[in-house]
Amino acid sequence: MTAFRTLSLAMFKGFVRDKASLFFTFVFPLLFLVIFGLLLRDAGGEKTKIALVGDGPVVSALRDSGALEFESFDDEDAAVAKVKDGDLPAALIVRGQRVDVRYAQSDQVESATVLGIVNGFVDKANLAATGQPPTYTFAAEKVEDASLAPIQYLTPGILSWGVAVSAVFGAALTLVSWRRKQVLRRIRLAPVSATSVLSSRLLVSTGVALVQGAIFIGVALLPVFGLKLSGSWWLAIPLLLLGTTAFFSLGMLVGAFTKTEEAASAAANILVLPMAFLSGTFFPVDQAPAWLRAVSNAFPLRHMNDGMLDVLVRGKGVEALLLPSAVLVGFTLVVAFLASRVFKWEE
Amino acid sequence: MTEEPAVLVRDVRKSYGELKAVDGVSFTVARGEFFGILGPNGAGKTTTLEIVEGLREPDSGEVRLLGESPWPRNVKLLPRIGVQLQASSFFERLTAKEQLRAFGSLYGVSHGTAEEMLELVGLADKADVQENKLSGGQRQRLSIACALVHDPDIVFLDEPTAALDPQARRNLWDVLRAIQERGKTIVYTTHYLDEAEILCDRVAIMDRGRVLALDPPAVLVRGLDAPTHVTLQKGLLSAVEAEAIDGVDEAREDEVSLTMSTRRPAPVLSALAERGALDGLQVRTATLEDVFLGLTGREYRA
């Protein structure tokens, strides 16, 4: 027990004193979070603004719904001129019972949206005017869909990625450098099992992952970024630990295969970087083409990402952890087994 | 209970393909002995040492450390042996004291030992310096301290003095002597023959995977029956006068000195003293290098 504690402490000190690894562990992913978070802050969720002339019950209903925003004009020509100039997609002109929409042809999607909304409200007003109950009923209910605000998918994505990178690199570089410097040999000559040495390194990696999680989420929660955590955010902790273990074993495999630190970091990059892009670290993978989604299912990072997204922002419960956990545990077992087969004590 | 020798090696062989790295090596090391394995690079010293330490399996032959076999990995034996490896194997970015504590913890040793070991190898004032900021000699001493931190009975050192400047080498000799005084058995490899002559109780001279000679250094040198060389400043005597002195076998002159070889140095030296011809006197007896030359017919090249 004391060997485990002293070794963990020794490795922790070694990690903390390495400025480069501190940077890549904490600052580098945070840079991505900050840059993307700020760049994409205003994207999505914005409402369409149209010109408005006149007023009436339809306009009041539209205003109440909040479906559209209005810029009021006293004069019809001025409103249409705004549409012609391309400043606004449409103008709504209300004269008593008559509701006209003048729209720009250039942006058909936006025009169709405006037309649909206005038409719907006019129909509703007509129906109400007849005093008849509707023959067909229609009910709309809000669904938590894939289209999250950017910070909501960036935070879980960058957290998973940052944890994966530092676990893979930490394990691979430690293993290679210990082999090269014959620390492994020295350990083999001591009455201590390789497992206890490895697990003390793993403990350092999981500790680092928890700190990463606290820092990244803490920053994303700042009002500038505006992350909203779901009530079940704490379920991310077991996921974080499983993910660290999985990527730690991947790092062990890389370290077992490679002979130099340079080769190990190249190999780790080749494995982790494409995985990050294809697993939804920087954009939601649901918007990707079907083939890419299929491919990304093969990556453990994709499942860690999905799990993080579900528990951190989508508010899903324990059941959302089942698949990601199963994938990560399975991945750990297979990869750790492979790593133990190719492991070499010395060059 | 009869006491087993610290190390027993019997007809050990190890080949890598065609190369016979170790070709029938046998020796024993008594407890408390300072034993040197000498030879040029590629002689098989390191492979022999690694087989003895239990890091490699010999193709054939027998190894016993304190009566136990080191191969396969013998966990019961490990706490009783201390190994310093050829490269300086340390944990990353730890201070001298932290290194010792980390290695000590592999053996369940208390932290106090770390300070004691730093004292022993003369690094007490470097306790809080990170390993990569130590000089070559200091790193070497630290790695020896790491090999000793669990108070082993046998210490294996692989070329501890290689690549050190003369002052650092001498400092290290003091450390090695201090270790022997603590009753440890030391087995070490070196390619400095002069150093082995000073430090070792017995040496095994290896070349091409075989032990060519095994004895205390003085016995090896005496057994060689090599002449003693007496050198004087040039101009005190001519070569002809020198050869006339009783006991001188041969005399040679070069630009700066006159060198006489003799097998009876005593009468030669008194004859020189009588003539007052002692300026620049140097007496060089045979060394292990001469032994190596005599054994292999080759000049010794480390």
XYZ file of C-alpha atoms in Angstrom:
649
model
C 0.000 0.000 0.000
C 2.791 2.391 0.902
C 4.555 1.573 -2.394
C 1.381 2.427 -4.266
C 0.994 5.714 -2.419
C 4.599 6.830 -2.736
C 4.703 5.914 -6.415
C 1.472 7.726 -7.154
C 2.805 10.779 -5.381
C 6.118 10.544 -7.250
C 4.363 10.326 -10.609
C 2.014 13.111 -9.689
C 4.974 15.363 -8.872
C 6.635 14.378 -12.124
C 3.473 15.322 -13.998
C 2.943 18.649 -12.250
C 6.543 19.712 -12.870
C 6.253 19.142 -16.606
C 5.127 22.458 -18.062
C 4.523 21.057 -21.541
C 2.191 18.321 -20.382
C 0.353 20.759 -18.116
C -0.218 22.973 -21.133
C -1.518 20.197 -23.354
C -3.631 18.758 -20.576
C -5.360 21.886 -19.340
C -4.676 24.967 -21.427
C -4.794 23.554 -24.943
C -8.296 21.979 -24.785
C -9.458 25.052 -22.892
C -8.272 27.222 -25.785
C -10.490 25.234 -28.125
C -13.389 25.585 -25.745
C -12.906 29.338 -25.433
C -12.342 29.977 -29.140
C -15.202 27.825 -30.411
C -17.407 28.891 -27.540
C -16.977 32.559 -28.403
C -17.048 32.090 -32.186
C -20.240 30.073 -32.197
C -21.915 31.886 -29.313
C -24.358 33.826 -31.479
C -24.988 31.141 -34.053
C -28.413 29.424 -34.092
C -31.558 30.243 -32.110
C -31.962 33.660 -33.643
C -35.454 34.749 -34.728
C -36.421 36.106 -38.091
C -37.179 39.821 -38.152
C -39.624 41.242 -40.692
C -41.025 44.658 -41.499
C -44.490 45.497 -40.172
C -47.023 48.063 -41.264
C -50.337 48.377 -39.374
C -51.742 46.337 -36.502
C -54.617 43.977 -35.672
C -55.555 40.710 -33.902
C -53.289 38.593 -36.148
C -50.309 40.799 -35.339
C -51.048 40.602 -31.609
C -51.222 36.820 -31.780
C -47.929 36.722 -33.694
C -46.304 39.017 -31.159
C -47.527 36.858 -28.271
C -46.166 33.693 -29.851
C -42.719 35.200 -30.251
C -42.351 33.326 -33.524
C -41.258 36.432 -35.405
C -39.725 39.771 -34.570
C -40.979 42.980 -36.081
C -39.577 46.281 -37.212
C -42.476 48.730 -37.514
C -42.939 51.171 -40.419
C -45.638 53.808 -40.898
C -45.487 53.630 -44.611
C -45.872 50.618 -46.891
C -43.334 51.834 -49.447
C -40.625 52.236 -46.837
C -41.275 48.655 -45.609
C -41.161 47.165 -49.125
C -38.012 49.148 -49.870
C -36.338 47.404 -46.900
C -37.255 44.021 -48.433
C -36.014 45.097 -51.868
C -32.707 46.183 -50.372
C -32.353 42.720 -48.870
C -32.216 44.060 -45.290
C -35.326 42.151 -44.208
C -36.748 38.947 -45.699
C -40.400 40.068 -45.768
C -42.855 42.822 -44.961
C -46.216 42.222 -43.264
C -48.826 44.740 -44.255
C -52.059 44.775 -42.296
C -55.011 46.923 -43.414
C -58.088 46.072 -41.369
C -59.121 42.511 -42.314
C -56.581 42.206 -45.046
C -53.132 40.724 -44.348
C -50.509 40.983 -47.097
C -46.968 39.635 -47.111
C -44.411 40.961 -49.537
C -41.340 38.749 -49.521
C -37.918 38.598 -51.064
C -37.416 35.874 -53.624
C -33.736 35.469 -52.965
C -34.022 33.625 -49.658
C -36.745 31.086 -50.278
C -36.220 29.149 -47.088
C -36.615 32.168 -44.891
C -39.553 33.498 -46.951
C -41.313 30.149 -46.752
C -40.829 30.164 -42.991
C -42.368 33.620 -42.725
C -45.241 32.742 -45.075
C -45.986 29.538 -43.197
C -46.052 31.243 -39.826
C -48.218 34.137 -40.971
C -50.588 31.832 -42.861
C -50.985 29.674 -39.787
C -51.980 32.604 -37.640
C -54.402 33.936 -40.271
C -56.070 30.490 -40.471
C -56.327 30.340 -36.705
C -57.913 33.768 -36.613
C -60.376 32.731 -39.350
C -61.311 29.594 -37.483
C -61.817 31.554 -34.281
C -64.028 34.022 -36.216
C -66.389 31.218 -37.355
C -67.053 30.194 -33.713
C -66.987 26.508 -34.847
C -64.910 23.844 -33.003
C -62.056 22.632 -35.213
C -62.568 19.402 -37.108
C -58.917 18.459 -36.897
C -56.927 19.202 -33.835
C -53.259 19.993 -33.786
C -50.977 20.032 -30.797
C -47.303 20.920 -30.689
C -44.924 19.944 -27.898
C -41.316 20.941 -27.431
C -38.754 18.107 -27.761
C -35.110 18.255 -26.618
C -33.585 17.690 -30.037
C -30.077 17.480 -31.391
C -29.869 21.138 -32.200
C -28.194 22.313 -29.028
C -26.589 25.641 -28.462
C -22.896 25.302 -29.434
C -21.533 25.505 -25.877
C -23.855 22.649 -24.909
C -22.201 20.185 -27.290
C -18.732 21.770 -27.235
C -18.258 21.265 -23.503
C -18.921 17.512 -23.360
C -17.032 17.036 -26.642
C -13.921 18.938 -25.648
C -13.969 17.400 -22.183
C -14.009 13.862 -23.614
C -11.339 14.747 -26.115
C -9.087 16.472 -23.565
C -9.364 13.531 -21.187
C -8.673 11.057 -24.007
C -5.618 12.957 -25.221
C -3.995 13.273 -21.837
C -4.698 9.656 -20.887
C -3.295 8.287 -24.158
C -0.233 10.523 -24.149
C 0.392 10.142 -20.441
C 0.388 6.356 -20.620
C 2.283 6.023 -23.906
C 5.046 8.500 -23.084
C 5.540 7.189 -19.563
C 5.861 3.637 -20.813
C 8.287 4.482 -23.619
C 10.473 6.745 -21.531
C 10.612 4.233 -18.682
C 11.634 1.538 -21.098
C 14.305 3.693 -22.695
C 15.704 4.878 -19.409
C 15.525 1.332 -18.044
C 13.216 2.345 -15.212
C 11.059 -0.643 -16.194
C 14.031 -2.912 -15.707
C 14.753 -1.358 -12.386
C 11.139 -1.939 -11.352
C 11.354 -5.526 -12.503
C 14.299 -5.994 -10.162
C 12.228 -4.841 -7.193
C 9.769 -7.084 -5.352
C 6.766 -5.162 -6.647
C 4.269 -6.164 -9.309
C 4.009 -4.349 -12.613
C 0.291 -3.962 -11.911
C 0.804 -1.845 -8.827
C 3.199 0.422 -10.713
C 0.755 0.732 -13.614
C -2.208 1.356 -11.385
C -0.431 4.169 -9.595
C 0.131 5.814 -12.979
C -3.521 5.215 -13.821
C -4.501 6.859 -10.551
C -2.584 9.967 -11.582
C -4.340 9.954 -14.963
C -7.794 9.687 -13.407
C -6.979 12.445 -10.931
C -5.906 14.617 -13.848
C -9.124 13.775 -15.723
C -11.263 14.866 -12.775
C -9.401 18.157 -12.539
C -9.811 18.634 -16.297
C -13.536 18.030 -15.956
C -13.854 20.557 -13.128
C -11.868 23.219 -14.999
C -13.531 22.823 -18.407
C -17.056 22.730 -17.027
C -16.267 25.566 -14.636
C -15.092 27.769 -17.506
C -18.029 26.823 -19.736
C -20.427 27.775 -16.926
C -19.163 31.371 -16.958
C -21.868 33.746 -18.211
C -19.847 34.539 -21.383
C -20.228 30.958 -22.525
C -23.454 30.147 -20.735
C -23.322 26.372 -20.358
C -26.461 25.013 -18.696
C -25.805 21.778 -16.815
C -28.554 19.220 -16.417
C -29.477 17.899 -12.989
C -27.779 14.571 -13.658
C -24.354 16.082 -14.449
C -22.698 14.064 -11.703
C -23.246 10.923 -13.792
C -20.375 12.268 -15.896
C -17.944 11.274 -13.143
C -18.176 7.476 -13.606
C -18.063 8.040 -17.343
C -14.946 10.161 -16.958
C -13.234 7.395 -14.989
C -14.188 4.670 -17.459
C -13.074 6.840 -20.363
C -9.721 7.580 -18.720
C -9.121 3.876 -18.147
C -10.028 3.056 -21.750
C -7.720 5.665 -23.226
C -5.011 4.868 -20.703
C -4.990 1.299 -22.004
C -4.872 2.621 -25.567
C -1.808 4.618 -24.510
C -0.283 1.450 -23.059
C -0.783 -0.260 -26.402
C 0.853 2.644 -28.223
C 3.711 2.627 -25.710
C 4.173 -1.121 -26.107
C 4.453 -0.809 -29.884
C 6.714 2.218 -30.139
C 10.354 2.565 -29.191
C 10.912 6.304 -28.917
C 8.962 9.190 -27.412
C 8.706 10.811 -30.847
C 7.202 7.710 -32.412
C 4.825 7.362 -29.468
C 3.469 10.895 -29.782
C 3.110 10.559 -33.543
C 1.206 7.291 -33.147
C -0.976 8.726 -30.388
C -1.808 11.741 -32.545
C -2.700 9.557 -35.516
C -5.091 7.614 -33.317
C -6.660 10.434 -31.348
C -6.950 13.323 -33.783
C -9.132 11.687 -36.492
C -11.120 10.061 -33.723
C -11.783 13.507 -32.219
C -13.018 14.950 -35.509
C -15.203 11.959 -36.311
C -16.635 11.571 -32.834
C -18.333 14.928 -32.449
C -15.779 16.833 -30.419
C -16.083 20.031 -32.396
C -19.472 19.598 -34.097
C -22.497 17.428 -33.317
C -22.081 14.140 -35.115
C -25.854 13.874 -35.675
C -25.510 16.422 -38.445
C -22.825 14.391 -40.189
C -23.554 12.139 -43.180
C -24.857 8.656 -42.426
C -21.651 6.846 -43.431
C -19.631 9.017 -41.059
C -22.018 8.368 -38.229
C -21.664 4.644 -38.885
C -17.874 4.879 -38.863
C -17.816 6.975 -35.739
C -19.729 4.266 -33.886
C -16.547 2.235 -33.949
C -14.715 4.823 -31.829
C -14.783 4.715 -28.044
C -14.511 8.508 -28.018
C -17.843 8.759 -29.873
C -19.569 6.788 -27.138
C -17.868 8.675 -24.355
C -18.967 11.855 -26.093
C -22.562 10.673 -26.441
C -22.669 9.666 -22.818
C -21.221 13.003 -21.687
C -23.717 14.883 -23.830
C -26.627 12.864 -22.460
C -25.801 13.295 -18.799
C -24.243 16.744 -18.813
C -26.719 18.691 -20.952
C -29.590 16.459 -22.106
C -30.550 15.519 -18.601
C -30.776 11.791 -19.216
C -30.436 9.377 -16.336
C -28.351 6.322 -15.535
C -29.820 4.414 -18.514
C -27.886 6.750 -20.822
C -24.642 5.428 -19.318
C -25.311 1.801 -20.215
C -24.134 1.742 -23.819
C -21.157 4.100 -23.420
C -19.999 2.231 -20.309
C -20.319 -1.140 -21.995
C -18.351 0.089 -25.011
C -15.624 1.680 -22.879
C -15.249 -1.353 -20.622
C -15.147 -3.686 -23.610
C -12.606 -1.474 -25.338
C -10.462 -1.377 -22.182
C -10.460 -5.162 -21.841
C -9.576 -5.839 -25.472
C -6.934 -3.148 -25.763
C -5.355 -3.848 -22.362
C -5.141 -7.518 -23.295
C -3.438 -6.663 -26.595
C -1.081 -4.269 -24.810
C -0.106 -6.937 -22.294
C 0.711 -9.308 -25.167
C 3.005 -6.911 -27.016
C 4.472 -5.362 -23.860
C 8.271 -5.495 -23.617
C 10.337 -4.776 -20.518
C 13.298 -3.569 -22.512
C 14.307 -2.461 -25.980
C 24.381 -23.881 8.440
C 27.241 -23.446 6.023
C 27.316 -20.068 4.386
C 26.609 -20.055 0.679
C 28.839 -17.902 -1.489
C 27.263 -14.595 -2.444
C 27.474 -15.428 -6.130
C 28.061 -18.728 -7.826
C 28.286 -18.911 -11.615
C 28.947 -22.251 -13.279
C 29.607 -22.673 -16.994
C 27.079 -20.061 -18.113
C 26.513 -19.644 -21.851
C 24.421 -17.241 -23.854
C 24.353 -16.826 -27.620
C 22.649 -14.304 -29.840
C 22.478 -16.038 -33.194
C 26.057 -16.821 -34.151
C 27.527 -14.531 -31.519
C 28.582 -16.273 -28.337
C 28.124 -13.343 -25.962
C 28.921 -15.455 -22.919
C 30.855 -18.613 -23.624
C 31.238 -20.817 -20.574
C 31.814 -18.392 -17.723
C 32.373 -19.664 -14.176
C 33.271 -17.813 -10.988
C 32.273 -17.495 -7.363
C 32.194 -14.393 -5.213
C 32.552 -14.689 -1.454
C 30.443 -12.612 0.901
C 31.900 -9.207 1.538
C 34.181 -9.436 -1.457
C 34.769 -6.625 -3.963
C 34.733 -8.444 -7.278
C 35.518 -6.842 -10.616
C 34.676 -8.045 -14.094
C 37.048 -6.398 -16.528
C 37.336 -6.305 -20.224
C 36.951 -4.182 -23.313
C 33.551 -3.271 -24.725
C 31.794 -6.286 -26.170
C 33.666 -8.726 -23.945
C 30.405 -10.033 -22.477
C 30.643 -8.276 -19.099
C 27.210 -6.716 -19.168
C 25.468 -9.838 -20.469
C 27.168 -11.876 -17.749
C 26.061 -9.382 -15.123
C 22.480 -9.359 -16.429
C 22.301 -13.142 -16.298
C 23.604 -13.105 -12.733
C 21.062 -10.429 -11.753
C 18.253 -12.542 -13.187
C 17.367 -10.155 -16.003
C 18.255 -12.701 -18.670
C 17.975 -16.422 -18.906
C 21.220 -18.223 -19.731
C 21.141 -20.791 -22.555
C 22.864 -23.175 -20.191
C 24.781 -23.201 -16.940
C 23.898 -22.422 -13.375
C 23.621 -19.224 -11.348
C 23.085 -19.032 -7.586
C 22.773 -15.858 -5.579
C 22.963 -16.510 -1.838
C 22.029 -20.090 -2.700
C 18.978 -19.201 -4.780
C 18.377 -19.140 -8.484
C 17.683 -15.625 -9.806
C 15.839 -16.947 -12.904
C 12.871 -16.929 -13.357
C 12.245 -13.655 -11.477
C 12.728 -14.633 -7.864
C 10.742 -12.238 -5.701
C 12.202 -13.673 -2.503
C 15.716 -12.865 -3.705
C 15.057 -9.386 -5.100
C 15.170 -7.476 -1.779
C 18.611 -8.945 -1.095
C 20.224 -7.663 -4.279
C 20.731 -4.092 -5.413
C 21.294 -3.272 -9.056
C 22.568 -0.112 -10.634
C 21.911 -0.137 -14.338
C 24.200 1.142 -17.047
C 21.959 4.045 -17.991
C 20.857 6.286 -15.192
C 17.331 5.055 -14.636
C 15.300 7.625 -12.752
C 11.705 8.724 -12.488
C 10.956 11.942 -14.347
C 11.541 15.304 -12.732
C 12.019 14.132 -9.163
C 14.636 15.493 -6.784
C 17.446 13.305 -5.497
C 15.609 12.669 -2.254
C 12.325 11.916 -4.008
C 14.066 9.434 -6.322
C 15.423 7.560 -3.331
C 12.048 7.564 -1.624
C 10.314 6.314 -4.764
C 12.796 3.485 -5.247
C 12.755 2.747 -1.538
C 8.980 2.460 -1.631
C 9.289 -0.337 -4.196
C 10.882 -2.294 -1.349
C 8.741 -0.949 1.464
C 11.651 1.000 2.941
C 10.996 3.870 5.346
C 11.718 7.414 4.204
C 14.563 7.941 6.667
C 16.816 5.689 4.619
C 16.758 8.180 1.753
C 18.619 10.808 3.786
C 21.105 8.237 5.034
C 21.897 7.117 1.484
C 22.348 10.680 0.269
C 24.843 11.141 3.081
C 26.680 7.956 2.116
C 27.157 8.997 -1.520
C 27.941 12.608 -0.608
C 24.817 14.174 -2.061
C 23.223 15.438 1.152
C 23.470 19.031 -0.089
C 21.787 18.059 -3.384
C 18.744 16.439 -1.770
C 16.291 18.895 -3.290
C 17.897 19.174 -6.716
C 16.090 17.539 -9.598
C 17.893 14.588 -11.093
C 18.328 16.176 -14.552
C 20.163 19.132 -12.988
C 22.855 16.979 -11.372
C 26.286 16.509 -12.924
C 27.273 13.194 -14.490
C 29.186 12.104 -11.416
C 26.384 13.133 -9.086
C 23.824 11.215 -11.155
C 26.071 8.180 -11.037
C 26.321 8.450 -7.254
C 22.579 8.935 -6.970
C 21.919 5.830 -9.048
C 24.234 3.870 -6.762
C 22.340 5.213 -3.768
C 19.121 4.029 -5.432
C 20.636 0.553 -5.735
C 21.489 0.587 -2.033
C 18.352 2.138 -0.598
C 16.837 -1.184 0.536
C 20.049 -2.342 2.233
C 20.784 -5.306 -0.056
C 23.453 -7.938 0.661
C 24.891 -7.943 -2.864
C 25.319 -4.852 -4.997
C 25.745 -5.054 -8.761
C 27.199 -2.015 -10.477
C 27.559 -1.849 -14.227
C 30.375 0.501 -15.241
C 29.680 3.024 -12.494
C 32.771 5.047 -13.342
C 32.339 5.139 -17.116
C 32.291 8.605 -18.670
C 33.302 10.367 -15.452
C 36.131 12.867 -15.128
C 39.109 11.759 -13.009
C 38.009 13.717 -9.939
C 34.488 12.298 -10.069
C 35.920 8.808 -10.503
C 38.007 9.209 -7.391
C 35.038 10.485 -5.418
C 33.114 7.446 -6.515
C 35.906 5.111 -5.410
C 35.499 6.470 -1.892
C 31.788 5.718 -2.109
C 32.450 2.172 -3.306
C 34.933 1.564 -0.496
C 32.419 2.896 2.030
C 29.858 0.437 0.688
C 32.256 -2.458 1.071
C 33.002 -1.367 4.632
C 29.325 -1.830 5.377
C 29.857 -5.513 4.679
C 28.237 -5.579 1.263
C 29.360 -7.847 -1.501
C 30.119 -5.781 -4.588
C 30.197 -7.140 -8.114
C 31.075 -4.497 -10.634
C 32.140 -4.177 -14.241
C 34.607 -1.661 -15.547
C 36.874 -1.176 -18.456
C 39.384 0.789 -16.416
C 42.046 -1.726 -15.485
C 43.917 0.693 -13.241
C 40.756 1.286 -11.239
C 40.093 -2.418 -10.769
C 43.632 -2.874 -9.573
C 43.061 -0.337 -6.823
C 39.546 -1.318 -5.765
C 39.005 -5.024 -6.279
C 39.812 -7.961 -4.046
C 39.666 -10.182 -7.108
C 39.114 -9.596 -10.793
C 37.929 -11.700 -13.675
C 39.397 -10.562 -16.966
C 36.957 -11.223 -19.806
C 37.404 -11.126 -23.521
C 35.108 -12.470 -26.245
C 32.707 -14.082 -23.824
C 35.278 -16.003 -21.812
C 37.056 -15.491 -18.510
C 40.753 -15.394 -19.308
C 42.046 -14.941 -15.778
C 40.615 -14.776 -12.280
C 42.700 -13.755 -9.270
C 43.548 -10.829 -7.017
C 45.078 -8.092 -9.205
C 48.479 -8.295 -7.488
C 48.665 -12.046 -8.099
C 47.802 -11.590 -11.759
C 50.474 -8.967 -12.190
C 53.118 -10.945 -10.308
C 52.282 -14.093 -12.207
C 52.913 -12.272 -15.428
C 56.677 -12.107 -14.757
C 56.711 -8.835 -16.654
C 59.703 -6.524 -16.299
C 59.602 -3.319 -14.276
C 60.323 -0.174 -16.257
C 62.614 2.448 -14.722
C 62.629 5.782 -16.518
C 65.080 8.666 -16.079
C 65.461 12.094 -17.560
C 67.534 11.946 -20.717
C 71.235 12.851 -20.542
C 72.045 11.482 -17.078
C 73.236 8.174 -18.480
C 73.740 6.817 -21.937
C 71.962 3.666 -23.039
C 75.262 1.772 -23.058
C 76.083 2.886 -19.504
C 72.607 1.894 -18.407
C 72.815 -1.581 -19.866
C 76.087 -2.078 -17.972
C 74.270 -1.728 -14.613
C 73.746 -5.065 -12.893
C 70.123 -6.234 -13.345
C 69.233 -4.134 -16.367
C 67.996 -6.316 -19.199
C 67.576 -3.636 -21.815
C 67.807 0.163 -22.128
C 66.188 2.440 -24.697
C 66.489 6.157 -25.289
C 64.072 8.554 -26.904
C 63.991 12.364 -27.209
C 63.183 13.015 -23.544
C 63.958 9.957 -21.479
C 65.911 6.800 -20.919
C 63.940 3.653 -20.077
C 65.454 0.533 -18.584
C 63.637 -2.727 -18.121
C 64.563 -4.982 -15.248
C 63.291 -7.982 -13.347
C 65.315 -7.000 -10.262
C 64.518 -3.344 -9.643
C 66.169 -3.132 -6.187
C 69.861 -3.347 -7.238
C 69.178 -1.165 -10.280
C 67.648 1.594 -8.170
C 70.492 1.523 -5.622
C 73.059 1.668 -8.424
C 71.280 4.723 -9.824
C 71.164 6.316 -6.392
C 74.922 5.802 -5.947
C 75.541 7.711 -9.146
C 73.159 10.445 -8.115
C 71.285 9.837 -11.320
C 67.703 10.007 -10.104
C 66.362 13.089 -11.891
C 62.928 12.475 -13.356
C 62.810 8.960 -11.902
C 59.687 6.938 -12.631
C 59.195 3.288 -11.767
C 56.359 1.557 -13.532
C 55.614 -2.007 -12.568
C 53.457 -4.231 -14.709
C 49.709 -3.495 -14.617
C 46.570 -5.343 -15.525
C 46.985 -3.867 -18.977
C 50.159 -5.866 -19.341
C 48.269 -8.884 -18.037
C 45.626 -8.358 -20.709
C 48.314 -8.022 -23.364
C 49.972 -11.194 -22.138
C 46.652 -13.088 -22.164
C 45.317 -11.990 -25.518
C 48.369 -10.837 -27.446
C 46.429 -7.632 -28.067
C 46.969 -4.145 -26.725
C 44.193 -3.300 -24.252
C 41.645 -0.884 -25.667
C 38.799 0.092 -23.446
